[in-house]
Coordinates of C-alpha atoms in Angstrom, one line a residue:
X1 CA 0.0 0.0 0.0
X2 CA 1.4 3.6 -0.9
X3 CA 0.2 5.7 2.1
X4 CA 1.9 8.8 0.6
X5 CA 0.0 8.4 -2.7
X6 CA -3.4 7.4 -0.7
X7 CA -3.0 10.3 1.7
X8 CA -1.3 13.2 0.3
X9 CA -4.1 16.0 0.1
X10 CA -6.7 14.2 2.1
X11 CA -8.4 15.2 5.3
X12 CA -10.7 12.1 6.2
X13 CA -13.1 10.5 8.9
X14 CA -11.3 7.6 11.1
X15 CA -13.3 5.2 9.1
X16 CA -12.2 6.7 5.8
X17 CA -8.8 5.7 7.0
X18 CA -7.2 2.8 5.7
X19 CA -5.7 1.6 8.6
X20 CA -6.3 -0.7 12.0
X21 CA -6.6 1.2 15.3
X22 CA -3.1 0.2 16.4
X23 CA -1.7 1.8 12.7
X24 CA -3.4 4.9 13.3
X25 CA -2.0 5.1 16.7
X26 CA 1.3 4.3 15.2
X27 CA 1.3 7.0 12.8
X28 CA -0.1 9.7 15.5
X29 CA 2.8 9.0 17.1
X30 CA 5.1 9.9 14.5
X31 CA 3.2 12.8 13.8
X32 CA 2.5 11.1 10.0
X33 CA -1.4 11.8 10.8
X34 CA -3.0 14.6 13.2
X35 CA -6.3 15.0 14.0
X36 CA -8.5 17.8 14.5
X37 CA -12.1 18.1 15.8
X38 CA -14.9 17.7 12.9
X39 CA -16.7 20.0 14.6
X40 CA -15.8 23.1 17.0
X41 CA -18.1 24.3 19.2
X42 CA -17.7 28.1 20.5
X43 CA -19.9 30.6 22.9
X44 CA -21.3 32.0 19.6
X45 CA -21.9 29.2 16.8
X46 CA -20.9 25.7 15.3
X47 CA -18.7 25.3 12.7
X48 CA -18.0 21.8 10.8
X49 CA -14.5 21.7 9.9
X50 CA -14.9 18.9 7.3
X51 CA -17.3 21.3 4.8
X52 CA -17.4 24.4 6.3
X53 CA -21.0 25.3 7.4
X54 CA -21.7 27.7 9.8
X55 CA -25.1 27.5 9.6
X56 CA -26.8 26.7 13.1
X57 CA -30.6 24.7 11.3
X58 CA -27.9 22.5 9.1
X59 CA -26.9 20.9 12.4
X60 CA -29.0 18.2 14.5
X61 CA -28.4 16.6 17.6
X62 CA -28.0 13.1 18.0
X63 CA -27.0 10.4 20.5
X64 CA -23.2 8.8 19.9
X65 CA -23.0 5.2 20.5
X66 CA -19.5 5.4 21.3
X67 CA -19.5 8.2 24.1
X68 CA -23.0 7.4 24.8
X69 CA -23.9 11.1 25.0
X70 CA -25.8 13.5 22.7
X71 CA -23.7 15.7 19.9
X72 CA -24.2 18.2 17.1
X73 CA -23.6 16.8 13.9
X74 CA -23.3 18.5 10.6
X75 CA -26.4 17.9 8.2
X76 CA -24.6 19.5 5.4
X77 CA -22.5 17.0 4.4
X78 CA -24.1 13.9 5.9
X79 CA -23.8 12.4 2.7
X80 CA -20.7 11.8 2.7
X81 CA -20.4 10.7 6.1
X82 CA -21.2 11.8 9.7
X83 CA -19.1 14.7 11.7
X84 CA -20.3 15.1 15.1
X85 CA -18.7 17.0 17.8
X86 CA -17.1 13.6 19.5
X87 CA -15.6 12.5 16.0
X88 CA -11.9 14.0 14.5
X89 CA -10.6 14.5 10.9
X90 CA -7.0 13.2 9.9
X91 CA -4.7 14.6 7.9
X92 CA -1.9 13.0 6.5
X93 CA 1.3 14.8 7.2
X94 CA 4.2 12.2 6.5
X95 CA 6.1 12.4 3.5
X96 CA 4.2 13.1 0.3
X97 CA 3.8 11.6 -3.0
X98 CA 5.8 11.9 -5.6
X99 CA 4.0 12.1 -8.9
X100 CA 5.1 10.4 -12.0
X101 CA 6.8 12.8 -14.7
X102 CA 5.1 11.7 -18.1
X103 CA 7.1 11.8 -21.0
X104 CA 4.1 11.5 -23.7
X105 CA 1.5 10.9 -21.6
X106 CA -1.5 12.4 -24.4
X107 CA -2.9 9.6 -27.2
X108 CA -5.4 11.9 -28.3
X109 CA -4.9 12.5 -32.2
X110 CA -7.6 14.5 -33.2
X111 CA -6.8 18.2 -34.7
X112 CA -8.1 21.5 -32.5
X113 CA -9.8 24.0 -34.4
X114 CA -8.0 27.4 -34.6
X115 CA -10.7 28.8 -31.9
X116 CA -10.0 25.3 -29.7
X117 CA -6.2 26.0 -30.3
X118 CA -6.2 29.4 -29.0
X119 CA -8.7 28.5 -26.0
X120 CA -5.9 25.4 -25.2
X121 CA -3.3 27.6 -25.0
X122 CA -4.8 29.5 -23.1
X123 CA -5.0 27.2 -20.4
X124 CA -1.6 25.9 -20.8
X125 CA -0.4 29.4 -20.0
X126 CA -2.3 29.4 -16.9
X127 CA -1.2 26.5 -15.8
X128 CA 2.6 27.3 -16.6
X129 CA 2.1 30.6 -14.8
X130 CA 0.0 29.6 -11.4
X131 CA -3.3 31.3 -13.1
X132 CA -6.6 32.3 -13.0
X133 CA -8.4 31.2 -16.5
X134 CA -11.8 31.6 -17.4
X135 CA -13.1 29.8 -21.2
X136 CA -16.2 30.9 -21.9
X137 CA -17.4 28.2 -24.9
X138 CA -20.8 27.4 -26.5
X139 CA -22.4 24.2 -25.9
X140 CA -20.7 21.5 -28.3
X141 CA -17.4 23.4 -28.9
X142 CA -15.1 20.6 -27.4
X143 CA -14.2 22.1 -24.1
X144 CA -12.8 18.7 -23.3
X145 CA -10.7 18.7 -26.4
X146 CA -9.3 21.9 -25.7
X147 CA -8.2 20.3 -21.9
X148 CA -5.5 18.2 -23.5
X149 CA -2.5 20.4 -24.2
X150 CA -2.5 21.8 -20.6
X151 CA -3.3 18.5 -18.6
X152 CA -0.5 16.7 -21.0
X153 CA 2.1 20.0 -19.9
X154 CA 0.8 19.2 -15.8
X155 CA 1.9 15.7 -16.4
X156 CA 4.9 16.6 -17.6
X157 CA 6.0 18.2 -14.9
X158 CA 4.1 15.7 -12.5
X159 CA 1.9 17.6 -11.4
X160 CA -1.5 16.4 -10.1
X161 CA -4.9 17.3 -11.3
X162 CA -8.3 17.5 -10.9
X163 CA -11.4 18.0 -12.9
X164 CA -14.1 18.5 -10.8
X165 CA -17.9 19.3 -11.8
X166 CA -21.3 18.9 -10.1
X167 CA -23.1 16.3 -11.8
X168 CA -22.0 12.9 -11.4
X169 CA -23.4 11.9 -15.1
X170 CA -20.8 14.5 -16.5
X171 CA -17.7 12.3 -14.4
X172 CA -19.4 8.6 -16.0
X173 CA -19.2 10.5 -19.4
X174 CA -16.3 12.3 -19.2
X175 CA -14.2 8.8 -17.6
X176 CA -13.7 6.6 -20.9
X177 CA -12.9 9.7 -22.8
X178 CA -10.0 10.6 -20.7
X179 CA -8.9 6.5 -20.1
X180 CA -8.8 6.7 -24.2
X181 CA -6.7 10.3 -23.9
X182 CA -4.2 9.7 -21.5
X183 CA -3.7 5.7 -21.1
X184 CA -0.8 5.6 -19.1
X185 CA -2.1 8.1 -16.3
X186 CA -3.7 6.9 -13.3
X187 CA -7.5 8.4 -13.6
X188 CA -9.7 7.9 -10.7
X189 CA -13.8 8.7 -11.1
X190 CA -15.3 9.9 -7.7
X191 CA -18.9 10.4 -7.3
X192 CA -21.3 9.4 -4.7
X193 CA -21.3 5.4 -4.8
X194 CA -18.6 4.9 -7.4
X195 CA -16.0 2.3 -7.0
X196 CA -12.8 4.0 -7.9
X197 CA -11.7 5.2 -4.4
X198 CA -8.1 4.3 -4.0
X199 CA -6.8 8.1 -4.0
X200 CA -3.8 7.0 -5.7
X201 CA -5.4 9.0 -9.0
X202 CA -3.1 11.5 -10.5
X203 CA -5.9 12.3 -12.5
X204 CA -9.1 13.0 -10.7
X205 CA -12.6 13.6 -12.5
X206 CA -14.6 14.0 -9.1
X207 CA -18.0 15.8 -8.3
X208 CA -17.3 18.7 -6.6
X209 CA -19.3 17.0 -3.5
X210 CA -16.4 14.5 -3.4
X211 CA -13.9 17.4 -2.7
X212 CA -15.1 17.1 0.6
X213 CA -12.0 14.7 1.4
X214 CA -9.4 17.0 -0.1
X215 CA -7.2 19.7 1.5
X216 CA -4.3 21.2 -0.3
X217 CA -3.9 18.1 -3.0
X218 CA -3.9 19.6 -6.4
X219 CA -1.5 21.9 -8.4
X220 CA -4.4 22.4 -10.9
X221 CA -8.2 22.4 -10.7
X222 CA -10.5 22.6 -13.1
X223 CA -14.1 23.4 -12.7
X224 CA -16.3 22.2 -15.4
X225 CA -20.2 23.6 -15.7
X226 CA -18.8 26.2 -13.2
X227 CA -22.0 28.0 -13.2
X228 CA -24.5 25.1 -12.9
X229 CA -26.5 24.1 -9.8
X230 CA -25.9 23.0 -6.6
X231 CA -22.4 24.4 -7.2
X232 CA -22.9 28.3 -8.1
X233 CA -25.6 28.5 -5.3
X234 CA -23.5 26.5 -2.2
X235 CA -20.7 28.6 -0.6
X236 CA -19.3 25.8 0.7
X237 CA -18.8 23.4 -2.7
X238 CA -16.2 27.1 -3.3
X239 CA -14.9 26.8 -0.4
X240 CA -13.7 23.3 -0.5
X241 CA -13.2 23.7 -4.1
X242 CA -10.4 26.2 -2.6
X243 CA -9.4 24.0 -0.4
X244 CA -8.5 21.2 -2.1
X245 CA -5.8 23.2 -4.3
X246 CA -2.4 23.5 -3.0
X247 CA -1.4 27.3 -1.9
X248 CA 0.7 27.2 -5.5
X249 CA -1.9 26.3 -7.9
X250 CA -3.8 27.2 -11.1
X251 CA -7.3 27.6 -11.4
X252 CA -9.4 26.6 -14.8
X253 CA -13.1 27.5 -15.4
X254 CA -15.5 26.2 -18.0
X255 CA -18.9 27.1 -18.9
X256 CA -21.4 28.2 -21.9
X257 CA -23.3 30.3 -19.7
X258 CA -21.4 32.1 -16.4
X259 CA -22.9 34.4 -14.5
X260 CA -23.3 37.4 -13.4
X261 CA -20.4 37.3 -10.8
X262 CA -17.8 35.6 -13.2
X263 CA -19.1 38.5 -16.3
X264 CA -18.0 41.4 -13.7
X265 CA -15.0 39.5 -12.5
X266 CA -13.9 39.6 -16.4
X267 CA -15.1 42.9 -17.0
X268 CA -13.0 44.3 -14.4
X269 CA -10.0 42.2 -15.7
X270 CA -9.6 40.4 -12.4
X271 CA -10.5 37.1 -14.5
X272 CA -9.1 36.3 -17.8
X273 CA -10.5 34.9 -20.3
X274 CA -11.3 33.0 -23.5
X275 CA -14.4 33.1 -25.3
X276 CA -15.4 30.2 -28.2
X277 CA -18.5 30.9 -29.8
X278 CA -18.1 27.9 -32.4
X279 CA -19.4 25.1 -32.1
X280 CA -16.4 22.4 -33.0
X281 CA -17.8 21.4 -36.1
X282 CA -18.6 25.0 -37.2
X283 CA -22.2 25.0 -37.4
X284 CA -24.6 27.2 -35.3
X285 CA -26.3 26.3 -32.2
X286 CA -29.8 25.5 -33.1
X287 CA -31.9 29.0 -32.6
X288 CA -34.8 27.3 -30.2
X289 CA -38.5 27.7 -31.4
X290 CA -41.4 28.7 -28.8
X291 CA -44.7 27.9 -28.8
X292 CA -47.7 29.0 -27.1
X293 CA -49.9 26.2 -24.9
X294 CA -52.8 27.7 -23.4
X295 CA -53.9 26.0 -20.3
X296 CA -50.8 23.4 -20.4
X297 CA -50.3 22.7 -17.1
X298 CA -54.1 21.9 -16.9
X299 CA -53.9 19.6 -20.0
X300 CA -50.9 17.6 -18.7
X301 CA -52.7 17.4 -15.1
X302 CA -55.6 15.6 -17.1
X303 CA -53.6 13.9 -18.7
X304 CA -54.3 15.6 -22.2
X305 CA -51.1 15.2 -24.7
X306 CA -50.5 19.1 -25.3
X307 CA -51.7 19.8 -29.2
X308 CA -48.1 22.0 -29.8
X309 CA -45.8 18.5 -28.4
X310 CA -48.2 16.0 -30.5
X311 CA -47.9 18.7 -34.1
X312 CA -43.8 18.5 -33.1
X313 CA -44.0 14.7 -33.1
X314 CA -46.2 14.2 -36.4
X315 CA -43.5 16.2 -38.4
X316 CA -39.9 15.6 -36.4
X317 CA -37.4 13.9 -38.2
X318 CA -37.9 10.1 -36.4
X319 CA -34.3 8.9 -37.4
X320 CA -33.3 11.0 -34.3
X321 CA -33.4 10.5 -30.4
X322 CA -35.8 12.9 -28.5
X323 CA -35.4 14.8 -25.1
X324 CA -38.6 15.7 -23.3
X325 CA -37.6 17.8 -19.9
X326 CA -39.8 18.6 -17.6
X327 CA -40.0 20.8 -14.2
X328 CA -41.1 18.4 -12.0
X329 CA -40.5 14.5 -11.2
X330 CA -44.7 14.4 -10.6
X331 CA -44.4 15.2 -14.4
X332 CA -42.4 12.5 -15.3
X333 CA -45.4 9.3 -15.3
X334 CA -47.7 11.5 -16.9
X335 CA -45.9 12.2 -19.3
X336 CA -44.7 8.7 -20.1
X337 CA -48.1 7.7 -20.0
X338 CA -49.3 10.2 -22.4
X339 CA -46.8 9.0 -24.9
X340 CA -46.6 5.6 -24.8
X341 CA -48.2 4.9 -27.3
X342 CA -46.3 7.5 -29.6
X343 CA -43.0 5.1 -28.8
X344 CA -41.6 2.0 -29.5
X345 CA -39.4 2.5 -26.4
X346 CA -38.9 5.0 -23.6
X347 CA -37.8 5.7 -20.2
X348 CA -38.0 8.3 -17.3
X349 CA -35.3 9.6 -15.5
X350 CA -34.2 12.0 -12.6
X351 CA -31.5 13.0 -10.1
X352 CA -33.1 10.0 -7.4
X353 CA -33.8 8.1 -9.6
X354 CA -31.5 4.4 -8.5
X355 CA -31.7 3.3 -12.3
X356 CA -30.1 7.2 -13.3
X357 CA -26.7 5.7 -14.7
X358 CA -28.0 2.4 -16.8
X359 CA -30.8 4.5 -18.2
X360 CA -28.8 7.7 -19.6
X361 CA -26.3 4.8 -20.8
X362 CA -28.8 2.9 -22.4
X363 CA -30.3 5.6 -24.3
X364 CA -26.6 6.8 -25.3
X365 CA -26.7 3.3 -26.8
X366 CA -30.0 4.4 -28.8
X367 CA -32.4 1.6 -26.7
X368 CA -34.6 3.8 -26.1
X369 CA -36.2 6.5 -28.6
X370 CA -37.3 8.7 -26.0
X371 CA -35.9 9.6 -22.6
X372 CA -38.3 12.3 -20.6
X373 CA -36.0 14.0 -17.7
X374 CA -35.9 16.3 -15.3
X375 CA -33.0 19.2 -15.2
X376 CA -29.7 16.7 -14.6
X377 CA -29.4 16.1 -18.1
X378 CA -29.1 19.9 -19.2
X379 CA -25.4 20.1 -19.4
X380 CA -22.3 18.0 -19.9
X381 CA -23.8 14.4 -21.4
X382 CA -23.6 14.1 -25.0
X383 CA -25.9 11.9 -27.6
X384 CA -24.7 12.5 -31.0
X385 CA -28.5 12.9 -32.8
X386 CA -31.4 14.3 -30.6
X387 CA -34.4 16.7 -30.9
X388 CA -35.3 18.3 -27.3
X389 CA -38.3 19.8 -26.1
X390 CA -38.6 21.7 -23.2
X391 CA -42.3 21.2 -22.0
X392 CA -43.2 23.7 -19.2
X393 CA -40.6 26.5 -20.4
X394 CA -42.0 28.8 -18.7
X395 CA -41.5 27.4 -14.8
X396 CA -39.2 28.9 -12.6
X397 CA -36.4 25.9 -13.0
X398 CA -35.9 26.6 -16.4
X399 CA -34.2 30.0 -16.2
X400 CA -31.8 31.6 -19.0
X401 CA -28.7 29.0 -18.3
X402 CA -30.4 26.1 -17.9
X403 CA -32.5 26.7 -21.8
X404 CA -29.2 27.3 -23.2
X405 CA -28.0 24.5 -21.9
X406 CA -30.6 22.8 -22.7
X407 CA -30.7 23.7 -26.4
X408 CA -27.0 23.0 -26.0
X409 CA -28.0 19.3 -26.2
X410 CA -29.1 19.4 -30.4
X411 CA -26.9 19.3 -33.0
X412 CA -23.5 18.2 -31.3
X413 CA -22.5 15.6 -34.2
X414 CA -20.9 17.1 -37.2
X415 CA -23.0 14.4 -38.9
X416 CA -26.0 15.5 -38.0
X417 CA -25.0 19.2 -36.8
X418 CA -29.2 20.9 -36.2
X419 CA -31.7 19.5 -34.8
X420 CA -34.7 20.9 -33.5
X421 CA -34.9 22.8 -29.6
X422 CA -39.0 23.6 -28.8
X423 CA -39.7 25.9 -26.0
X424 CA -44.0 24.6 -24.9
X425 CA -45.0 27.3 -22.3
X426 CA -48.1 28.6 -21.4
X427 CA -46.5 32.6 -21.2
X428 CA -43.2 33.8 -22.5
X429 CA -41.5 34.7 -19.6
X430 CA -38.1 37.0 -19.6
X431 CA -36.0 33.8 -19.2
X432 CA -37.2 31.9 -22.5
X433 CA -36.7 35.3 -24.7
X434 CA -32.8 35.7 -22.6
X435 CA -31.8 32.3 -24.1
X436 CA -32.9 32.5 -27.4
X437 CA -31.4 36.0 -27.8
X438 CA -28.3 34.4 -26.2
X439 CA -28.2 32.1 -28.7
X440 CA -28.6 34.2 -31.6
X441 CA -25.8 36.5 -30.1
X442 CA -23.3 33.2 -29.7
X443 CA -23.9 32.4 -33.8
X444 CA -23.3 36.0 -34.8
X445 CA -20.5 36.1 -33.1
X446 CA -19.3 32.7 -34.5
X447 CA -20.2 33.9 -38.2
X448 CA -17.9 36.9 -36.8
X449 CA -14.9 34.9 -36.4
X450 CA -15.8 32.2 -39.6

């Protein structure tokens, strides 16, 4: 067992640890671990040390089996596992891992496009020089792609990286692609329940959740979707993002669709960064269409199939998958059950939903036609030929980012480089008109640089 490559950058639980009782002892002793309270208690408030919160109705109170007496606990990050007042977090402070120094560590063969190229070397300047870097790319213009040339420099120089983003779909899609990349590198896949948990990964494509066991680990991270929920709206996923890079480090942000706080960060020229309105395969992003649905949420309460969803399916192009997404898991069965008749096969799908990885795999594998989903497929899973409609449009959930995004998922294949993106609302609402002027402001600014 490599202790310095399991435990370099990790701040864990006791029964995270890898060790016996008498080993941990052992290395207490010679101050290789120390330990710290995973959660402080003062006059004023609670703090959990292993996520941050400081929020007094995200603790409960519970009694401890061990101590036999009643502690806080942190409900923030239960989770990932259970700090109370009576538990401690160790920290590996022996001596640390060295990284391997790749010498050609990048398969990859493909060619960048000269707006990939520039956003690449971009990154491999931050990298070089300790940087902040924004890339600011439409959906489908191969921000993976463009990773390459400044993770292939990092290994190089044996540094360790991570890729971290909030959906755990986006680490399951992005994992083979980067095993194919960079086969010689150790790549580990962390999200909630996966299997890959050695911490010997010199590579790591983690949910930004899983960052929870990280402290000062990582010369560079990268922040995928940087913009999307739970991440832009929880404090704390920043602050152990923050946490988790060493004091030297550089810092890498991707998105389609930042907001405000990351626009006013670059307008002030405290962020740089790269913008890439292009698609990859230099087509436009498919302009969405909107249609008006009086009384929709009526219909689809009972259960009438909306008339502007059944004219889309009569005159669609059947050769490709479709995306239905909808505000609400209620939504989901009704919706299946109003079109199942309409399909040869289809499925349902949201964030809870035990069956979430087989089913998005299985309809990447075209077993089913249609797949109706809630928000956790807007951004960062790819299917090469798809129509989406967005039924509902108009609900809260579906604000300017998340249509985008949304529309982001149509025409990604240079073989099939359109599809079709329909907005079903029952009122045009500020957010649906945003996105598709968005959009149309991303293509002219492509046809701009063409």
């Amino acid at each position: 067992m490599d202790f310095p490559k399991q435990l370099t950058g990790k701040i864990l639980l006791k029964e995270e640890l890898p060790f016996e009782k008498d080993e941990i002892q052992h290395l207490l002793d010679s101050n290789d671990l120390i330990r710290t309270p995973s959660i402080t208690k003062t006059f004023f408030q609670l703090i959990c040390n292993r996520c941050g919160n400081k929020k007094h109705h995200l603790f409960g109170k519970i009694p401890c089996y061990r101590c036999q007496k009643t502690h806080f606990y942190c409900r923030n990050c239960i989770q990932t596992g259970r700090a109370m007042e009576c538990t401690m977090l160790y920290e590996w402070t022996g001596p640390q891992a060295n990284w391997p120094h790749e010498t050609n560590p990048c398969a990859w063969e493909g060619t960048l496009t000269p707006a990939q190229s520039k956003a690449a070397t971009a990154i491999q300047r931050a990298i070089q020089k300790h940087k902040e870097q924004l890339v600011w790319a439409v959906c489908g213009a191969g921000k993976t792609e463009m990773l390459f040339p400044g993770i292939t420099y990092a290994l190089q120089q044996g540094k360790r990286i991570c890729l971290a983003t909030p959906r755990s779909d986006v680490v399951r899609e992005l994992m083979p692609r980067f095993q194919t990349a960079f086969p010689h590198t150790k790549i580990e896949a962390l999200y909630a329940n996966s299997s890959q948990k050695t911490g010997e990964g010199q590579l790591i494509l983690s949910t930004t959740h899983q960052l929870i066991r990280y402290k000062h680990a990582f010369d560079v991270m990268i922040i995928d979707e940087i913009d999307a929920f739970p991440y832009h709206q929880d404090p704390s996923l920043h602050s152990l993002a923050e946490r988790a890079c060493k004091q030297i480090s550089s810092k890498i942000y991707l998105t389609a669709t930042p907001r405000e706080k990351l626009k006013k960060r670059v307008s002030k020229q405290q962020l740089a960064a790269e913008f890439v309105p292009i698609r990859f395969h230099g087509h436009p992003l498919p302009v969405p269409v909107s249609k008006l649905e009086w009384n929709l949420r009526k219909k689809i309460n009972n259960k009438k199939l909306p008339h502007t969803l059944d004219s889309f399916l009569q005159t669609r192009n059947p050769q490709r998958q479709l995306l239905i997404f909808v505000p609400t898991i209620h939504q989901l069965p009704l919706i299946k059950q109003l079109l199942t008749n309409r399909f040869v096969s289809l499925e349902t799908v949201h964030a809870e939903d035990e069956k979430r990885k087989e089913k998005v795999e299985a309809y990447r594998q075209k077993k089913y036609e249609l797949l109706i989903t809630t928000t956790i497929l807007e951004r960062g899973v790819t299917f090469p030929s798809v129509d989406v409609v967005i039924l509902d449009a108009g609900h809260h959930v579906f604000d300017e980012a998340a249509i985008v995004q949304i529309a982001g998922r149509a025409g990604r294949s240079p073989v099939d480089p359109t599809g079709d993106v329909l907005l079903i609302h029952q009122g045009l609402t500020e957010a649906i008109k945003a996105a598709i002027k968005h959009i149309q402001s991303m293509n002219n600014r492509a046809k701009n640089q063409m």
